[in-house]
């Protein structure tokens, strides 16, 4: 097999492996507030709805986008959080594990 055919084959295989991963990334769903895990962590998709009686240290200015665990980019509406593997948390969300970015 000559080099051009070999390169074409490599690129085709690389694209074939990359596309399913991209599809998985786009398929991530938002965290369901009513799921047992979200309830256990006090997660809400809007920080305004946090249960202040249960989480008295919660402040309205705290939200996922300002949490050290938030992995979304600035300006994203949602992003990954390691506490919710394979799901997305709202940038405006909040949970009881909130830790402010330094
Ligand atoms: Fe949001 Fe941080 Fe809680 Fe994750 S740990 S859900 S980013 S507040």
PDB file of C-alpha atoms and ligand atoms in Angstrom:
ATOM      1  CA  UNK A   1       0.000   0.000   0.000  1.00  0.00           C
ATOM      2  CA  UNK A   2       1.442   3.393  -0.945  1.00  0.00           C
ATOM      3  CA  UNK A   3       1.698   6.297   1.470  1.00  0.00           C
ATOM      4  CA  UNK A   4      -1.290   8.264   0.139  1.00  0.00           C
ATOM      5  CA  UNK A   5      -3.607   5.263   0.527  1.00  0.00           C
ATOM      6  CA  UNK A   6      -2.199   4.588   3.992  1.00  0.00           C
ATOM      7  CA  UNK A   7      -2.764   8.237   5.024  1.00  0.00           C
ATOM      8  CA  UNK A   8      -6.286   8.203   3.643  1.00  0.00           C
ATOM      9  CA  UNK A   9      -7.023   5.047   5.620  1.00  0.00           C
ATOM     10  CA  UNK A  10      -5.603   6.570   8.813  1.00  0.00           C
ATOM     11  CA  UNK A  11      -7.721   9.705   8.390  1.00  0.00           C
ATOM     12  CA  UNK A  12     -10.836   7.695   7.686  1.00  0.00           C
ATOM     13  CA  UNK A  13     -10.305   5.593  10.804  1.00  0.00           C
ATOM     14  CA  UNK A  14      -9.602   8.725  12.887  1.00  0.00           C
ATOM     15  CA  UNK A  15     -12.823  10.392  11.704  1.00  0.00           C
ATOM     16  CA  UNK A  16     -14.753   7.198  12.302  1.00  0.00           C
ATOM     17  CA  UNK A  17     -13.518   7.099  15.882  1.00  0.00           C
ATOM     18  CA  UNK A  18     -14.059  10.806  16.520  1.00  0.00           C
ATOM     19  CA  UNK A  19     -17.642  11.165  15.293  1.00  0.00           C
ATOM     20  CA  UNK A  20     -19.220   8.817  17.851  1.00  0.00           C
ATOM     21  CA  UNK A  21     -17.399  10.655  20.656  1.00  0.00           C
ATOM     22  CA  UNK A  22     -18.690  13.991  19.365  1.00  0.00           C
ATOM     23  CA  UNK A  23     -22.197  12.538  19.259  1.00  0.00           C
ATOM     24  CA  UNK A  24     -21.893  11.442  22.896  1.00  0.00           C
ATOM     25  CA  UNK A  25     -20.727  14.928  23.909  1.00  0.00           C
ATOM     26  CA  UNK A  26     -23.736  16.527  22.198  1.00  0.00           C
ATOM     27  CA  UNK A  27     -26.098  13.979  23.691  1.00  0.00           C
ATOM     28  CA  UNK A  28     -25.380  14.985  27.294  1.00  0.00           C
ATOM     29  CA  UNK A  29     -28.629  15.817  29.054  1.00  0.00           C
ATOM     30  CA  UNK A  30     -29.262  18.387  31.718  1.00  0.00           C
ATOM     31  CA  UNK A  31     -29.427  17.142  35.283  1.00  0.00           C
ATOM     32  CA  UNK A  32     -32.988  16.427  36.374  1.00  0.00           C
ATOM     33  CA  UNK A  33     -33.558  18.350  39.617  1.00  0.00           C
ATOM     34  CA  UNK A  34     -35.950  15.648  40.742  1.00  0.00           C
ATOM     35  CA  UNK A  35     -33.492  12.790  40.335  1.00  0.00           C
ATOM     36  CA  UNK A  36     -32.439  11.125  43.598  1.00  0.00           C
ATOM     37  CA  UNK A  37     -28.832  12.284  43.165  1.00  0.00           C
ATOM     38  CA  UNK A  38     -29.825  15.897  42.509  1.00  0.00           C
ATOM     39  CA  UNK A  39     -32.200  15.866  45.468  1.00  0.00           C
ATOM     40  CA  UNK A  40     -29.515  14.424  47.725  1.00  0.00           C
ATOM     41  CA  UNK A  41     -27.129  17.220  46.759  1.00  0.00           C
ATOM     42  CA  UNK A  42     -29.779  19.954  46.834  1.00  0.00           C
ATOM     43  CA  UNK A  43     -29.182  20.712  43.153  1.00  0.00           C
ATOM     44  CA  UNK A  44     -31.465  23.235  41.484  1.00  0.00           C
ATOM     45  CA  UNK A  45     -31.143  24.510  37.925  1.00  0.00           C
ATOM     46  CA  UNK A  46     -31.655  28.082  39.143  1.00  0.00           C
ATOM     47  CA  UNK A  47     -29.827  29.197  42.264  1.00  0.00           C
ATOM     48  CA  UNK A  48     -32.873  31.303  43.219  1.00  0.00           C
ATOM     49  CA  UNK A  49     -34.728  28.069  43.934  1.00  0.00           C
ATOM     50  CA  UNK A  50     -32.205  26.684  46.420  1.00  0.00           C
ATOM     51  CA  UNK A  51     -33.708  25.561  49.710  1.00  0.00           C
ATOM     52  CA  UNK A  52     -32.311  28.190  52.065  1.00  0.00           C
ATOM     53  CA  UNK A  53     -33.839  26.537  55.125  1.00  0.00           C
ATOM     54  CA  UNK A  54     -31.910  23.352  54.369  1.00  0.00           C
ATOM     55  CA  UNK A  55     -28.811  25.207  53.100  1.00  0.00           C
ATOM     56  CA  UNK A  56     -28.574  28.381  55.220  1.00  0.00           C
ATOM     57  CA  UNK A  57     -25.120  29.224  53.817  1.00  0.00           C
ATOM     58  CA  UNK A  58     -26.521  29.484  50.283  1.00  0.00           C
ATOM     59  CA  UNK A  59     -26.339  32.945  48.764  1.00  0.00           C
ATOM     60  CA  UNK A  60     -28.177  34.080  45.640  1.00  0.00           C
ATOM     61  CA  UNK A  61     -24.882  35.185  44.099  1.00  0.00           C
ATOM     62  CA  UNK A  62     -23.592  31.598  44.165  1.00  0.00           C
ATOM     63  CA  UNK A  63     -24.135  29.607  41.003  1.00  0.00           C
ATOM     64  CA  UNK A  64     -22.506  26.720  39.167  1.00  0.00           C
ATOM     65  CA  UNK A  65     -20.623  29.008  36.770  1.00  0.00           C
ATOM     66  CA  UNK A  66     -18.792  30.386  39.805  1.00  0.00           C
ATOM     67  CA  UNK A  67     -18.066  26.981  41.348  1.00  0.00           C
ATOM     68  CA  UNK A  68     -14.620  25.439  41.241  1.00  0.00           C
ATOM     69  CA  UNK A  69     -16.132  22.149  39.996  1.00  0.00           C
ATOM     70  CA  UNK A  70     -17.945  23.680  37.015  1.00  0.00           C
ATOM     71  CA  UNK A  71     -16.332  22.665  33.719  1.00  0.00           C
ATOM     72  CA  UNK A  72     -18.374  24.731  31.270  1.00  0.00           C
ATOM     73  CA  UNK A  73     -16.804  27.626  29.411  1.00  0.00           C
ATOM     74  CA  UNK A  74     -17.577  31.258  30.214  1.00  0.00           C
ATOM     75  CA  UNK A  75     -20.859  32.153  28.556  1.00  0.00           C
ATOM     76  CA  UNK A  76     -22.112  28.558  28.232  1.00  0.00           C
ATOM     77  CA  UNK A  77     -25.643  27.967  29.504  1.00  0.00           C
ATOM     78  CA  UNK A  78     -24.610  24.655  31.016  1.00  0.00           C
ATOM     79  CA  UNK A  79     -21.579  22.485  31.500  1.00  0.00           C
ATOM     80  CA  UNK A  80     -20.243  19.301  33.030  1.00  0.00           C
ATOM     81  CA  UNK A  81     -19.730  18.855  36.751  1.00  0.00           C
ATOM     82  CA  UNK A  82     -17.873  15.831  38.147  1.00  0.00           C
ATOM     83  CA  UNK A  83     -20.653  15.280  40.692  1.00  0.00           C
ATOM     84  CA  UNK A  84     -23.059  14.515  37.829  1.00  0.00           C
ATOM     85  CA  UNK A  85     -21.096  12.315  35.416  1.00  0.00           C
ATOM     86  CA  UNK A  86     -22.402  12.378  31.851  1.00  0.00           C
ATOM     87  CA  UNK A  87     -24.882  15.198  32.549  1.00  0.00           C
ATOM     88  CA  UNK A  88     -24.827  18.959  32.349  1.00  0.00           C
ATOM     89  CA  UNK A  89     -25.546  21.376  35.159  1.00  0.00           C
ATOM     90  CA  UNK A  90     -27.023  24.791  34.501  1.00  0.00           C
ATOM     91  CA  UNK A  91     -24.594  27.720  34.662  1.00  0.00           C
ATOM     92  CA  UNK A  92     -27.231  29.382  36.874  1.00  0.00           C
ATOM     93  CA  UNK A  93     -27.671  26.267  38.995  1.00  0.00           C
ATOM     94  CA  UNK A  94     -26.463  25.478  42.476  1.00  0.00           C
ATOM     95  CA  UNK A  95     -25.992  22.567  44.839  1.00  0.00           C
ATOM     96  CA  UNK A  96     -24.948  22.068  48.426  1.00  0.00           C
ATOM     97  CA  UNK A  97     -21.399  21.174  47.352  1.00  0.00           C
ATOM     98  CA  UNK A  98     -20.793  24.630  45.906  1.00  0.00           C
ATOM     99  CA  UNK A  99     -17.218  25.872  46.358  1.00  0.00           C
ATOM    100  CA  UNK A 100     -16.461  29.353  45.029  1.00  0.00           C
ATOM    101  CA  UNK A 101     -13.698  29.713  42.479  1.00  0.00           C
ATOM    102  CA  UNK A 102     -10.656  31.488  43.894  1.00  0.00           C
TER     103      UNK A 102
HETATM  104 FE1  LIG B   1     -22.897  23.277  40.455  1.00  0.00          FE
HETATM  105 FE2  LIG B   1     -20.619  23.222  41.842  1.00  0.00          FE
HETATM  106 FE3  LIG B   1     -22.752  21.836  42.673  1.00  0.00          FE
HETATM  107 FE4  LIG B   1     -21.419  21.054  40.496  1.00  0.00          FE
HETATM  108  S1  LIG B   1     -20.617  21.118  42.615  1.00  0.00           S
HETATM  109  S2  LIG B   1     -23.660  21.203  40.726  1.00  0.00           S
HETATM  110  S3  LIG B   1     -20.833  23.036  39.590  1.00  0.00           S
HETATM  111  S4  LIG B   1     -22.588  24.085  42.535  1.00  0.00           S
END
